[in-house]
Structures are given as structure tokens and as C-alpha cells.
Short mmCIF file of C-alpha atoms in Angstrom, two decimals:
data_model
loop_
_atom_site.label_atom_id
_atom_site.label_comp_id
_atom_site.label_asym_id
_atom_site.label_seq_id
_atom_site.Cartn_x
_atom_site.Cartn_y
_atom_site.Cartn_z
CA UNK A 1 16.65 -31.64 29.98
CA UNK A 2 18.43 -35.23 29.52
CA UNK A 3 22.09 -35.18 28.85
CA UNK A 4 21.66 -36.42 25.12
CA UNK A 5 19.56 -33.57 24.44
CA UNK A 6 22.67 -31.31 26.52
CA UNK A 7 25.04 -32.99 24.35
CA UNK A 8 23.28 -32.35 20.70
CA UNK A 9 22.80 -29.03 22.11
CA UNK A 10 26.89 -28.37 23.04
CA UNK A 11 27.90 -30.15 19.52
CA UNK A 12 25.51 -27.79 17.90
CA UNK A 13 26.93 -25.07 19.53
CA UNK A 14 30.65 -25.85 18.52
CA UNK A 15 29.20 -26.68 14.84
CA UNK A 16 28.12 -23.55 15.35
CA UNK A 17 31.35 -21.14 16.37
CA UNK A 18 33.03 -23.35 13.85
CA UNK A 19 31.16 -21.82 10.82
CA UNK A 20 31.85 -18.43 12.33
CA UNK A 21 35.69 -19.01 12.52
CA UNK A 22 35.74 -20.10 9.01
CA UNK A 23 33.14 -18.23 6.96
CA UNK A 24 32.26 -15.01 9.30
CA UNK A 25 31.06 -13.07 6.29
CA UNK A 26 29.20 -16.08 4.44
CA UNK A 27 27.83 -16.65 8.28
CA UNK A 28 26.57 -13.23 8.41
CA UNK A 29 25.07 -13.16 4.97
CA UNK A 30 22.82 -16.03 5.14
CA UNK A 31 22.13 -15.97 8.97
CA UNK A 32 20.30 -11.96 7.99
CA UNK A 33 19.07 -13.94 4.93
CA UNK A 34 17.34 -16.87 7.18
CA UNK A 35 15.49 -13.91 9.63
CA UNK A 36 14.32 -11.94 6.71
CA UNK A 37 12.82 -15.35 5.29
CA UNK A 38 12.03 -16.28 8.58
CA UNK A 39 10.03 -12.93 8.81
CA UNK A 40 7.84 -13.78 5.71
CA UNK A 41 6.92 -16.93 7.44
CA UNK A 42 5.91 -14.82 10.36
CA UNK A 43 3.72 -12.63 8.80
CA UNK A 44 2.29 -15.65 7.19
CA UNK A 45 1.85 -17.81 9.83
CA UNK A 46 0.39 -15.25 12.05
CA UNK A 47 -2.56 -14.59 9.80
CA UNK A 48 -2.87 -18.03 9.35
CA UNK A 49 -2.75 -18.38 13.52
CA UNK A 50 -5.39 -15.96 13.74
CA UNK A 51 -7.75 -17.76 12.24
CA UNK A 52 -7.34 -20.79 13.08
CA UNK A 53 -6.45 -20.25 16.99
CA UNK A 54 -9.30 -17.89 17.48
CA UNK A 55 -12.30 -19.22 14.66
CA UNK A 56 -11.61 -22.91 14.17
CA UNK A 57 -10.74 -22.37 10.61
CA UNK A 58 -8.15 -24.13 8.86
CA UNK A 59 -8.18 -22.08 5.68
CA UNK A 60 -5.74 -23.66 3.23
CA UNK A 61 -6.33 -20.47 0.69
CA UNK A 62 -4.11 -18.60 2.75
CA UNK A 63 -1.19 -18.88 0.77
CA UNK A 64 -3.23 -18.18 -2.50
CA UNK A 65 -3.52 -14.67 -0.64
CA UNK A 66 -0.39 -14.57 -0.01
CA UNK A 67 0.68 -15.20 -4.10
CA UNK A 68 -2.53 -12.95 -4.97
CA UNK A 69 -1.11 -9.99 -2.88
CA UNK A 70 2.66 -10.28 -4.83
CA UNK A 71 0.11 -10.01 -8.25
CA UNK A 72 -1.58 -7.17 -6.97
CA UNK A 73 1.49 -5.64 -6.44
CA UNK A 74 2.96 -6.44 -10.06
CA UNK A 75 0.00 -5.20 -11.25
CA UNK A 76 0.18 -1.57 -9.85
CA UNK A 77 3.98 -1.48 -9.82
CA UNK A 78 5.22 -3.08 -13.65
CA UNK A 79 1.90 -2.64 -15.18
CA UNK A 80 0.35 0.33 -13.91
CA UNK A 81 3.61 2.07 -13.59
CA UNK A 82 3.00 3.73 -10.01
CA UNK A 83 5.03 3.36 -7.04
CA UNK A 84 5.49 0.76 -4.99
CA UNK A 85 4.57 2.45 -1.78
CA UNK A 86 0.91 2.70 -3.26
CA UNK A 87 1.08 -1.55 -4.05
CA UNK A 88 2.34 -1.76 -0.34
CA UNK A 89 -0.79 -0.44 0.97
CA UNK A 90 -3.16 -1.19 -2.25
CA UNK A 91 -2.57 -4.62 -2.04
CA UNK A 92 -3.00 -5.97 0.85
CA UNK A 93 -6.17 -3.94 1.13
CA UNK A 94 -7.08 -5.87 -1.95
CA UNK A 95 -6.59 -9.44 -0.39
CA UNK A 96 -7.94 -8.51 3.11
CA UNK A 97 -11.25 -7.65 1.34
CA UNK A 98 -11.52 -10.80 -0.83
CA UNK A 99 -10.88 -12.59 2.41
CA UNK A 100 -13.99 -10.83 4.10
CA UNK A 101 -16.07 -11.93 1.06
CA UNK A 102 -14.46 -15.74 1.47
CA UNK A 103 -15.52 -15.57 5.16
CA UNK A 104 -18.91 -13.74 4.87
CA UNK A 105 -20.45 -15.75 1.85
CA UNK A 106 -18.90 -18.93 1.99
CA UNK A 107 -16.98 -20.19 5.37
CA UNK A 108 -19.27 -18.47 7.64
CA UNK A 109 -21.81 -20.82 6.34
CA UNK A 110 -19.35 -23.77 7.59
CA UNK A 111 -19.21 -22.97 11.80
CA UNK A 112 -19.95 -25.40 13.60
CA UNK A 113 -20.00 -28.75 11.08
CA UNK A 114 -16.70 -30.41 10.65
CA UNK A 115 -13.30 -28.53 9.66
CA UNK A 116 -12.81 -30.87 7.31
CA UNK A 117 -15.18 -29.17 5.55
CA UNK A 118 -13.54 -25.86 5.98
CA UNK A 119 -10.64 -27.58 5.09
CA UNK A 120 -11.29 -28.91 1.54
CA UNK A 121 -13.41 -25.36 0.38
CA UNK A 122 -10.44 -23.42 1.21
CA UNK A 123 -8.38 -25.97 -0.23
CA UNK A 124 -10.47 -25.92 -3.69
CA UNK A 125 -10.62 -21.83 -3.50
CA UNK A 126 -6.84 -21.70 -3.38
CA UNK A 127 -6.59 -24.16 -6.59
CA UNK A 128 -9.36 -21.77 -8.02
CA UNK A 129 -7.37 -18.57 -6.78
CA UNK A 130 -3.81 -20.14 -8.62
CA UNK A 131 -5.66 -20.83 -12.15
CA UNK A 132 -7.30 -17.44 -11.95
CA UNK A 133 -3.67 -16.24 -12.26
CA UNK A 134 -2.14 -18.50 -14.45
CA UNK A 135 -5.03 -16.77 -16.53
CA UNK A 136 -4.53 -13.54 -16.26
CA UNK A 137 -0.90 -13.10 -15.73
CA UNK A 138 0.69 -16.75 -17.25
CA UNK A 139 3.32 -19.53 -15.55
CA UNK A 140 6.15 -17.39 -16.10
CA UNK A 141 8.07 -15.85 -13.11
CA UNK A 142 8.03 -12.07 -13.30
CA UNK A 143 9.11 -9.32 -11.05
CA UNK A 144 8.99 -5.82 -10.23
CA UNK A 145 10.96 -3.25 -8.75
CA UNK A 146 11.10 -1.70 -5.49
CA UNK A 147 12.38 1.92 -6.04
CA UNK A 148 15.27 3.03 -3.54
CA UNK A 149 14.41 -0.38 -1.27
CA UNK A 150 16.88 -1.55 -3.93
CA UNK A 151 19.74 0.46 -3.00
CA UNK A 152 22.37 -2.22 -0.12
CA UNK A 153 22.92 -1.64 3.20
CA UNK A 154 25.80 -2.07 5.24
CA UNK A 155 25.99 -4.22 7.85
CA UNK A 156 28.78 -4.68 10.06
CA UNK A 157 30.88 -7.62 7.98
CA UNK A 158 28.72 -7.96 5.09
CA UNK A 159 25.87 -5.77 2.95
CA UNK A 160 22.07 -6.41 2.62
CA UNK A 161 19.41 -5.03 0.30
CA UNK A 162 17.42 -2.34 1.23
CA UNK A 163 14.27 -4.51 0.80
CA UNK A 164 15.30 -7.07 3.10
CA UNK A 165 15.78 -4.21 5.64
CA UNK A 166 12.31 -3.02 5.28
CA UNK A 167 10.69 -6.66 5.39
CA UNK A 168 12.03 -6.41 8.51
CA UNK A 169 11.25 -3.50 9.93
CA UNK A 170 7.29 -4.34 8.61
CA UNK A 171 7.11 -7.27 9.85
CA UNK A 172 8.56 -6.75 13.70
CA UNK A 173 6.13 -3.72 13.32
CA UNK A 174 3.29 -6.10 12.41
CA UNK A 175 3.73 -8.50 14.97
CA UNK A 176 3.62 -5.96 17.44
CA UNK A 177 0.63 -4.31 16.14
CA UNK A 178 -1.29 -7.59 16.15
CA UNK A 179 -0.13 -8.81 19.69
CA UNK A 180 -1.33 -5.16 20.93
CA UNK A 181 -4.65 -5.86 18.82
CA UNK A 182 -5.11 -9.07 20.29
CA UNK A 183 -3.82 -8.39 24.03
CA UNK A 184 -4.43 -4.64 24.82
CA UNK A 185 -7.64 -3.72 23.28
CA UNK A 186 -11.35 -4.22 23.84
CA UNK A 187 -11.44 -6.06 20.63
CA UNK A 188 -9.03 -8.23 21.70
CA UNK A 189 -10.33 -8.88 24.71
CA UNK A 190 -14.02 -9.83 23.35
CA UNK A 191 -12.92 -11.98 20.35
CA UNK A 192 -11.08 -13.92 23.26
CA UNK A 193 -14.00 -13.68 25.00
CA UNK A 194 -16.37 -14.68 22.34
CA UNK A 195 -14.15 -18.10 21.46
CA UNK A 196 -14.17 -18.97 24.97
CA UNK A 197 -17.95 -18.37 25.32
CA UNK A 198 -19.91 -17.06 21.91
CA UNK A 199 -23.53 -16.76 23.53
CA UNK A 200 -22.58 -15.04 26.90
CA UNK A 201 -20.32 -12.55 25.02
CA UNK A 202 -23.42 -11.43 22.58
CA UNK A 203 -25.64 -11.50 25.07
CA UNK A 204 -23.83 -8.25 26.94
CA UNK A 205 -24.00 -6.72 23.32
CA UNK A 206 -20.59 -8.09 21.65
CA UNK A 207 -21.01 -8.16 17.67
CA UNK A 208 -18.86 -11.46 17.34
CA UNK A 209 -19.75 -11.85 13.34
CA UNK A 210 -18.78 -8.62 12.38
CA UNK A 211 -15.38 -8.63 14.92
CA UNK A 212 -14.50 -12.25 13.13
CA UNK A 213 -15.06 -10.95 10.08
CA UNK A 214 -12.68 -8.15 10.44
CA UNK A 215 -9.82 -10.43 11.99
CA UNK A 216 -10.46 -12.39 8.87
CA UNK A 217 -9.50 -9.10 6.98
CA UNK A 218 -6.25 -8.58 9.18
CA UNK A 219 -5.33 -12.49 8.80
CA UNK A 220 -5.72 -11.94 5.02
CA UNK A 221 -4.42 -8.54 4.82
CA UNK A 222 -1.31 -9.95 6.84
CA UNK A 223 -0.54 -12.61 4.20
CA UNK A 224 -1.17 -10.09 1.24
CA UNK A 225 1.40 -7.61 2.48
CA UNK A 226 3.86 -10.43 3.13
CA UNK A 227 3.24 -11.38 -0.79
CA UNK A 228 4.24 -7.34 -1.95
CA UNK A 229 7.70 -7.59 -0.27
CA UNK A 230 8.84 -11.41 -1.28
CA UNK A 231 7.59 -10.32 -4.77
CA UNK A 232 9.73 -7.22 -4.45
CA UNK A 233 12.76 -8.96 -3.59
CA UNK A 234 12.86 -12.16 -5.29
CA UNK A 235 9.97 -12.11 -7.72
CA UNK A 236 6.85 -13.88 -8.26
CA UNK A 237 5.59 -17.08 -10.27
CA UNK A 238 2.03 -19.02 -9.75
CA UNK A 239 4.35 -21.63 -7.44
CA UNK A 240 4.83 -19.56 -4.88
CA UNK A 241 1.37 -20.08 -2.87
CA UNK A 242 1.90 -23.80 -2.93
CA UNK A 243 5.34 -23.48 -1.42
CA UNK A 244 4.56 -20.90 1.20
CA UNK A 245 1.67 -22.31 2.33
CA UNK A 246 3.54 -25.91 3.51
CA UNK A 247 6.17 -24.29 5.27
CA UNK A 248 3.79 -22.25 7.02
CA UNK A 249 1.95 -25.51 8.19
CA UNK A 250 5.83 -26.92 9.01
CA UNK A 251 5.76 -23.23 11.05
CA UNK A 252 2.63 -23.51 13.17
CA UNK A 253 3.30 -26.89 14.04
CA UNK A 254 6.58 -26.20 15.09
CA UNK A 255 5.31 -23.40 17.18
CA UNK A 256 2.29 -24.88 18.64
CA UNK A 257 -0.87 -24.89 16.84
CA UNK A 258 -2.95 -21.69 17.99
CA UNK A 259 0.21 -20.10 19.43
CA UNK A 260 0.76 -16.49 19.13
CA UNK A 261 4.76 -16.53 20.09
CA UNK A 262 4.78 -20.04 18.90
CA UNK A 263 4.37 -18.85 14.82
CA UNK A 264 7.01 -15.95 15.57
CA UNK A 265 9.61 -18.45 17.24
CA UNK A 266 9.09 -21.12 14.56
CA UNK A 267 8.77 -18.89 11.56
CA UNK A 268 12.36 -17.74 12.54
CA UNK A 269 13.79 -20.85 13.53
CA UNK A 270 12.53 -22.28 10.36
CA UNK A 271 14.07 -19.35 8.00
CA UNK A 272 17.64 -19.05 9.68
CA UNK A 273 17.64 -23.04 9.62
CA UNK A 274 16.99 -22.90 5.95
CA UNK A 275 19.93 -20.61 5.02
CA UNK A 276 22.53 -21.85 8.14
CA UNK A 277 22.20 -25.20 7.71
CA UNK A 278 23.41 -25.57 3.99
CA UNK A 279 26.34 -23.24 5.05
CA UNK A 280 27.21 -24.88 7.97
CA UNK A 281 27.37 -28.54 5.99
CA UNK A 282 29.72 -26.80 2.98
CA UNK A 283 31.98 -25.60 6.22
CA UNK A 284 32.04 -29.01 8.12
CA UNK A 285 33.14 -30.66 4.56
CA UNK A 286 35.53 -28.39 3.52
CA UNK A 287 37.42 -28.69 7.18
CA UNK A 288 37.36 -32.34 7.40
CA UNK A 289 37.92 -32.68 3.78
CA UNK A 290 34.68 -35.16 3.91
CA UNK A 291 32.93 -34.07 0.43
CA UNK A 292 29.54 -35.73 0.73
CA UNK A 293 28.40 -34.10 4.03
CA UNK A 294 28.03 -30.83 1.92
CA UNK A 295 24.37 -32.44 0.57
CA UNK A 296 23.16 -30.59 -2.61
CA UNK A 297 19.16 -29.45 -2.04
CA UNK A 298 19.60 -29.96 1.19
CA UNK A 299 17.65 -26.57 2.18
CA UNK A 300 14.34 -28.59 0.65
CA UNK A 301 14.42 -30.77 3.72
CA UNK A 302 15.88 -28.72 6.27
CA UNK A 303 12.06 -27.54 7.42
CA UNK A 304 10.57 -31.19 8.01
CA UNK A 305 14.01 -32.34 9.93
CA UNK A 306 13.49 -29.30 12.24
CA UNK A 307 9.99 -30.29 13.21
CA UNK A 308 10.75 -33.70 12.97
CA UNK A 309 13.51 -32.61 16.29
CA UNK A 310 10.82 -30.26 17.56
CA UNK A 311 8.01 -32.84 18.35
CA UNK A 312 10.36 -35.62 19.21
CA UNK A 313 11.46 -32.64 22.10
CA UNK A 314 7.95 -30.90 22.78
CA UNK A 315 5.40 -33.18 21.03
CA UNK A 316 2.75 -29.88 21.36
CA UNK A 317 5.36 -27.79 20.18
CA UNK A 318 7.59 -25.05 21.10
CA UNK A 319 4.49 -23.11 22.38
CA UNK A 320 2.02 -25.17 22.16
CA UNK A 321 0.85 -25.30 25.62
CA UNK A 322 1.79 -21.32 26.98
CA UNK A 323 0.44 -19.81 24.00
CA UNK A 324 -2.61 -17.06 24.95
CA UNK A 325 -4.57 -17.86 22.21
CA UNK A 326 -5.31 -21.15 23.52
#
């Protein structure tokens, strides 16, 4: 490490304690906030990982299944009237099986040509996916509720909602389920084996196209069930899958592209950066008095600055090289 780096480091640090000293509570607040976003990224990004680190696949209409899955939801929650428990596990069942049709009739058809041309179907299916719900369900945002996941929670200085608890309880299970999946089984262990070498591993009686198409159902499942519990706590609107989808990009990069840890380290770097850094700005300018450092819409940019640092540090990313699914 060069002693610039150790000195943006050590200021960062004492920007850092700063904001504590001055705002603990506010700190608190949107420091939980930035991991629970952070953990929607996550989920995300790991689907998205999946696919790409282990099939080649750069399949742009993930975030379409993540906005489809917070639909799905609305639709058996506010419009079906049963409980969200059933849209928690309804859903995502929903999306992981349109994404087994996506990869089985149309991308499967795509392995081995260029991913550009991955690349641009996905990219057309999600554009197809959006108008299909401006269709059905409108532009405006709606929401739905999320029984007792409503009800706050105390946490040492300050309170969080019971849904933000449980996103994060799902999604630390979920990472752990997949990194088991991935590292610890025979699945696992012949998916790896079948990107590394695809005619050896069917030749000792692997069915590769079936296993990929069922880790397409888990990456799409993934995204769908991240979808159910941002709906659930802040709502949905047909915007959502084109906003989601670019930070999760900003995420992977950040991470390493293909990484496993790298989408769970960037995902929450990204999130608590998007919540801290506004706070920590409104702190800075109201204890030097300097007005202008607290930058309105500054949260927009905060994602592209922090993988702007990231490659200028580790131009593979944070991951990029240790990760085990390269």
C-alpha cells in the first residue's frame, strides 16, 4: 500500500469517527439502512454472478426479474388478498421458471457465438418484460403490505422496520445457501467442472444442460425474491428494473467480474456508501460551517465514484483475481 492511499485511508477514518461523535443515531440509522440496501444488491448481483461467471451469459433481463418478482408479489398480496408469506415463496418460483424458459428456448440457442449477442436479446427481453407491465399493472408506483414485518425493531441507539430485519436475515441465509450449492455439493462441483471442461465432464455422464438450466432458475429465482422484499418495504413502480440493474453492473465490477465474495463485498460497500456518504457530507458542513460540501443528489453518484476509487486501486477489482468462480 503507498502512503497516499494510507493517508486517504486515515482521513477517511477520522471523517469517519467524526460523523459518529456528531450524529450517532443518524449514523446508526442510515449505516443499517446502507447494509439492508446493500443486501438487495447482493442477492441481485449474485444471480447475476452466477450466470455470467459460470455460463458466459451476460443477461441484461435480470433486473426485469427482479421488478417482475415485486409484481408477482403485488399481485398475490394487494390483489389477491393472501399473505405475504405465500408471495415470498410464489414469486420467486414464478420468475425462476420464466428464466428456465428464457434459457431453454431462447439463450441456449446463443452458446458459443458472441455475447454480444446474448447481450442485446436479454437486453430487448427486459424492454419487452417492462412494457408487459406497464400493461398490465400501469406507470404508477404502488405498494403492498408486509403483515407483522411492519411492526420496528429496536436496535441499540435507533429502531428499524421489521422488513429490513428480515431482508437481512434472507439474504445472509441466501448467500450461504448458494456458496454451499456452489462449493460443497456434487452439483457444484460438476457445473465447475463442466465450465472448465464441457466435453470431458459429459463424457463421465454429467447432464451439463439440464444442471445450467437449473442454476439459471436459482440466478432468476434469486433476483425475484430480492424484488418481493424491496417491494415490501419501499414499493414498486416499472423504474425499478432499470435502476437496479446498473447498480448491479456498478456491483460486479466493483467486486470482480465472476467473483463469488467479490458481488457480496461490493453489493455492501456500494449500499452503506449510498446512505453514509450523504450523511457524512451534511456532518462535515454543518461542523465547518462550509454549506456547499453538503451536495444535494449526491447519493445518485456516490456508486460510480466508488468504482471509479476501486479500479484506480485494484483495476480487476476487489475480487477479481481470488474469486473461485474464475
Amino acid at each position: 500500500m503507498t502512503t497516499t492511499w494510507r493517508v486517504i485511508y486515515a482521513l477517511l477514518g477520522l471523517w469517519v469517527l467524526l460523523t459518529i461523535a456528531v450524529k450517532p443515531g443518524l449514523f446508526a440509522t442510515q449505516l443499517i439502512s446502507g447494509l439492508v440496501y446493500g443486501m438487495i444488491l447482493v442477492m441481485i448481483a449474485l444471480g447475476l454472478t452466477l450466470i455470467l461467471g459460470l455460463m458466459g451469459v451476460i443477461n441484461f433481463a435480470h433486473g426485469a426479474f427482479f421488478m417482475l418478482g415485486a409484481y408477482l408479489a403485488y399481485a398475490i398480496v394487494a390483489q389477491s388478498g393472501l399473505s405475504i408469506w405465500i408471495a415470498l415463496i410464489a414469486a420467486p418460483i414464478g420468475v425462476g421458471v420464466l428464466g428456465v424458459l428464457v434459457e431453454r428456448f431462447l439463450l441456449r440457442r446463443l452458446y458459443g457465438t458472441e455475447p454480444i449477442n446474448g447481450l442485446l436479446l436479454t437486453f430487448g427481453l427486459a424492454l419487452m418484460i417492462e412494457e408487459s407491465i406497464r400493461f398490465i399493472w400501469g406507470s404508477s408506483p404502488m405498494s403492498y403490505s408486509a403483515d407483522i414485518l411492519t411492526e420496528p425493531v429496536p436496535l441499540l441507539v435507533t429502531q428499524i422496520a421489521g422488513i429490513r430485519v428480515f431482508t437481512t436475515i434472507v439474504g445472509i441465509i441466501s448467500v450461504t445457501a448458494i456458496y454451499l450449492l456452489i462449493v460443497r455439493t456434487d452439483f457444484g462441483l460438476s457445473i465447475r467442472a463442466g465450465v472448465q471442461d464441457p466435453e470431458m465432464t459429459e463424457l463421465v455422464g454429467e447432464n451439463l444442460p439440464i444442471k445450467f438450466t437449473f442454476l439459471f432458475f436459482i440466478g432468476s429465482a434469486l433476483a425475484g425474491l430480492a424484488g418481493v422484499l424491496r417491494g415490501a418495504e419501499t414499493g414498486i413502480d416499472p423504474g425499478m428494473a432499470s435502476l437496479f440493474i446498473i447498480l448491479v453492473f456498478v456491483v460486479i465490477v466493483v467486486g470482480g467480474i465472476g467473483s463469488f465474495f467479490g458481488s457480496v463485498a461490493g453489493g455492501l460497500l456500494i449500499g452503506t456508501a449510498m446512505f453514509l456518504v450523504p450523511t457524512m457530507l451534511n456532518t462535515l458542513a454543518t461542523t465547518t460551517g462550509i454549506s456547499w460540501i453538503n451536495l444535494q443528489g449526491v447519493r445518485r453518484v456516490v456508486p460510480f465514484v466508488v468504482m471509479i476509487v476501486v479500479l484506480l486501486a485494484r483495476p480487476r477489482g476487489l475480487f477479481g483475481e481470488e474469486g473461485f468462480l474464475e
